[in-house]
Short mmCIF file of the C-alpha atoms (twelve columns), coordinates in Angstrom:
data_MODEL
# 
_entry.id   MODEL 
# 
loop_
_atom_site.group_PDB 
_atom_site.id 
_atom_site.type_symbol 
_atom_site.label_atom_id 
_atom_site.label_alt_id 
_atom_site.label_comp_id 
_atom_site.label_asym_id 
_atom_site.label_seq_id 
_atom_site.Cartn_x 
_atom_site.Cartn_y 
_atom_site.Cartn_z 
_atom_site.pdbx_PDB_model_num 
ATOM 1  C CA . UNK A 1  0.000   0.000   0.000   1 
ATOM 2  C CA . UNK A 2  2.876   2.247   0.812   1 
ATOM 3  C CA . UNK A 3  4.313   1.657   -2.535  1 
ATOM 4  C CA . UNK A 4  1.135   2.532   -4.106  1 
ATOM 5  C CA . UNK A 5  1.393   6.046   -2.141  1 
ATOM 6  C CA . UNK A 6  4.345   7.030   -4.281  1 
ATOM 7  C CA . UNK A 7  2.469   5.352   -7.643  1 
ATOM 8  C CA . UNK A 8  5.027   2.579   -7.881  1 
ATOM 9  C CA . UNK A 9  3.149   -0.363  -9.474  1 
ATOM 10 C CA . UNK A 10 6.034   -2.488  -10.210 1 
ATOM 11 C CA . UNK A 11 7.343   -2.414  -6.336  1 
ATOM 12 C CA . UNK A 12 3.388   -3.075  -5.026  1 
ATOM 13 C CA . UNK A 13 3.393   -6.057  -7.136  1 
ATOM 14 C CA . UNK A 14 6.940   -7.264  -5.897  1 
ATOM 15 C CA . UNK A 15 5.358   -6.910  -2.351  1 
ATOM 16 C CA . UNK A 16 2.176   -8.591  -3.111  1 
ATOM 17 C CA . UNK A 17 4.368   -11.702 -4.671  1 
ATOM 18 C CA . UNK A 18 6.166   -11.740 -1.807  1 
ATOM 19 C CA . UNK A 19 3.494   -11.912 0.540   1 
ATOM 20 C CA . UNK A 20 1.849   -14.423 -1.849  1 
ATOM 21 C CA . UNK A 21 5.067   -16.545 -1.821  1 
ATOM 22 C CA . UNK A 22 5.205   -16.231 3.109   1 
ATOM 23 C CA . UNK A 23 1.672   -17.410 3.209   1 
ATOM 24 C CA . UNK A 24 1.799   -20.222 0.863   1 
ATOM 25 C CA . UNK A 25 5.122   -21.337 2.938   1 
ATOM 26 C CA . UNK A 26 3.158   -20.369 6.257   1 
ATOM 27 C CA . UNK A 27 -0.369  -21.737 4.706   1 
ATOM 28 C CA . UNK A 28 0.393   -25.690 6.210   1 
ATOM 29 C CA . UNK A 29 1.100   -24.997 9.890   1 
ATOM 30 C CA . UNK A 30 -1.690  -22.576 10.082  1 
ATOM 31 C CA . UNK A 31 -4.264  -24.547 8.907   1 
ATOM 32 C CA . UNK A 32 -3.526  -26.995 11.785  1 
ATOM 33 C CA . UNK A 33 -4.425  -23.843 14.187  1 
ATOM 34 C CA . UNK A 34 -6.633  -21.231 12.692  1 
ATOM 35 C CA . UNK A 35 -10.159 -21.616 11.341  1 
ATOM 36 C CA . UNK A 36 -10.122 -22.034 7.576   1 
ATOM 37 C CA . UNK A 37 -12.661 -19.475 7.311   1 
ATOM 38 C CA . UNK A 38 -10.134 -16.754 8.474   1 
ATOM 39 C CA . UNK A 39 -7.344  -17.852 6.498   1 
ATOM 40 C CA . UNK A 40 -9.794  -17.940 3.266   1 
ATOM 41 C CA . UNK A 41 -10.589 -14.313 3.823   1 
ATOM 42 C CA . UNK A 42 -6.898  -13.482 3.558   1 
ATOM 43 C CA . UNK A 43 -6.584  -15.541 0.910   1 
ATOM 44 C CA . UNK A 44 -9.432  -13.703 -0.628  1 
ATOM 45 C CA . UNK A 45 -8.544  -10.113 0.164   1 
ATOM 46 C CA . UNK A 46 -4.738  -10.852 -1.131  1 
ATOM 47 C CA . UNK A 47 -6.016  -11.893 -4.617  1 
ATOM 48 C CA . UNK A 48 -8.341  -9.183  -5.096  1 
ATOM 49 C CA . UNK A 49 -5.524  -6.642  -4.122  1 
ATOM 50 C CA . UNK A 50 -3.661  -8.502  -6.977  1 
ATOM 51 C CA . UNK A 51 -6.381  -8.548  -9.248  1 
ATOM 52 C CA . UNK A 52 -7.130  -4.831  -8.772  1 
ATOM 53 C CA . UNK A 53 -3.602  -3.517  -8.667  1 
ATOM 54 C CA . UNK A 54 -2.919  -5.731  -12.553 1 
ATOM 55 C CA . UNK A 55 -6.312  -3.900  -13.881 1 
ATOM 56 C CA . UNK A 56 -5.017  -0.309  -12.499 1 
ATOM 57 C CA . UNK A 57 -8.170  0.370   -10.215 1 
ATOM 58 C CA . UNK A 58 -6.708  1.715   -7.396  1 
ATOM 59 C CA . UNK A 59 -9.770  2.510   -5.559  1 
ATOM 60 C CA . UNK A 60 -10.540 -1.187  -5.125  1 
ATOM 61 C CA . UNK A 61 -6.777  -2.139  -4.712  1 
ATOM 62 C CA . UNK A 62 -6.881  0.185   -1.659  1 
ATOM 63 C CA . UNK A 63 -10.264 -1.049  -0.515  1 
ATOM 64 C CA . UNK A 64 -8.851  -4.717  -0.553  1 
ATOM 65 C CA . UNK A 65 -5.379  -4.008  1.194   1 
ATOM 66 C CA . UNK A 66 -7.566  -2.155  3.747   1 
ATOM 67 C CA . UNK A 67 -9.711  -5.915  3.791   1 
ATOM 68 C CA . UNK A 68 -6.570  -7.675  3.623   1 
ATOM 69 C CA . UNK A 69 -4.404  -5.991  6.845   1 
ATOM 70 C CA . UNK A 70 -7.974  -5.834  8.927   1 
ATOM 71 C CA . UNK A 71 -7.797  -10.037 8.155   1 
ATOM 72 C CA . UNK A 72 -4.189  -10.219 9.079   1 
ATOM 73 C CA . UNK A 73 -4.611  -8.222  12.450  1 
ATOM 74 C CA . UNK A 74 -7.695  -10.735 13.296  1 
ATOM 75 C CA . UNK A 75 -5.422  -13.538 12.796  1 
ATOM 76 C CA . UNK A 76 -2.875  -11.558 14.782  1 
ATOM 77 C CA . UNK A 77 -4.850  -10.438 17.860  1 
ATOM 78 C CA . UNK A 78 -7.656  -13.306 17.990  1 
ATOM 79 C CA . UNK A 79 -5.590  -16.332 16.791  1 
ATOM 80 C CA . UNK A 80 -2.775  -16.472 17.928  1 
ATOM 81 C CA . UNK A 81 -1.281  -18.309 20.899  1 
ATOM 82 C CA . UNK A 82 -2.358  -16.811 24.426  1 
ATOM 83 C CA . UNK A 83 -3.477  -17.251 27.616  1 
ATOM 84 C CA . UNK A 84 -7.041  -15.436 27.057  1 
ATOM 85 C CA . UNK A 85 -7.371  -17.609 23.709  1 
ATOM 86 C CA . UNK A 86 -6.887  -20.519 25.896  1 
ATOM 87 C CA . UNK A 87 -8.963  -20.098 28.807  1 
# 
């Protein structure tokens, strides 16, 4: 999104591959621990952003990174390993 800020195209798409490429490594062990329905919406939101950003809309591309870091914070605050997720 930052990249987009400064109209770089080619750098948001770099940063969208390699966030593509980290979940698809992290995509195994997290399936084991998060609800699927969660780690569809990032799914979701990440290939919209991609879809958006190759057709030049930048409205939606915003509106889906926006979707996409709201989904990631979820997993972040509500997912992850802690005491109050536990008890």
């Amino acid at each position: 999104l930052e990249r987009m800020d400064v109209n770089d195209t080619v750098g948001a798409r770099e940063a969208l591959s390699q966030l593509a490429e980290k979940w698809a490594r992290a995509g195994g062990w997290l399936k084991s621990l998060t609800p699927h329905e969660d780690l569809n919406e990032v799914s979701i939101h990440a290939t919209e952003a991609a879809t958006t950003l190759e057709a030049g809309d930048t409205d939606d591309f915003r509106r889906s990174m926006a979707l996409l870091m709201e989904s990631l914070k979820h997993l972040r605050e509500h997912e992850s390993f802690s005491l109050s997720n536990v008890l």
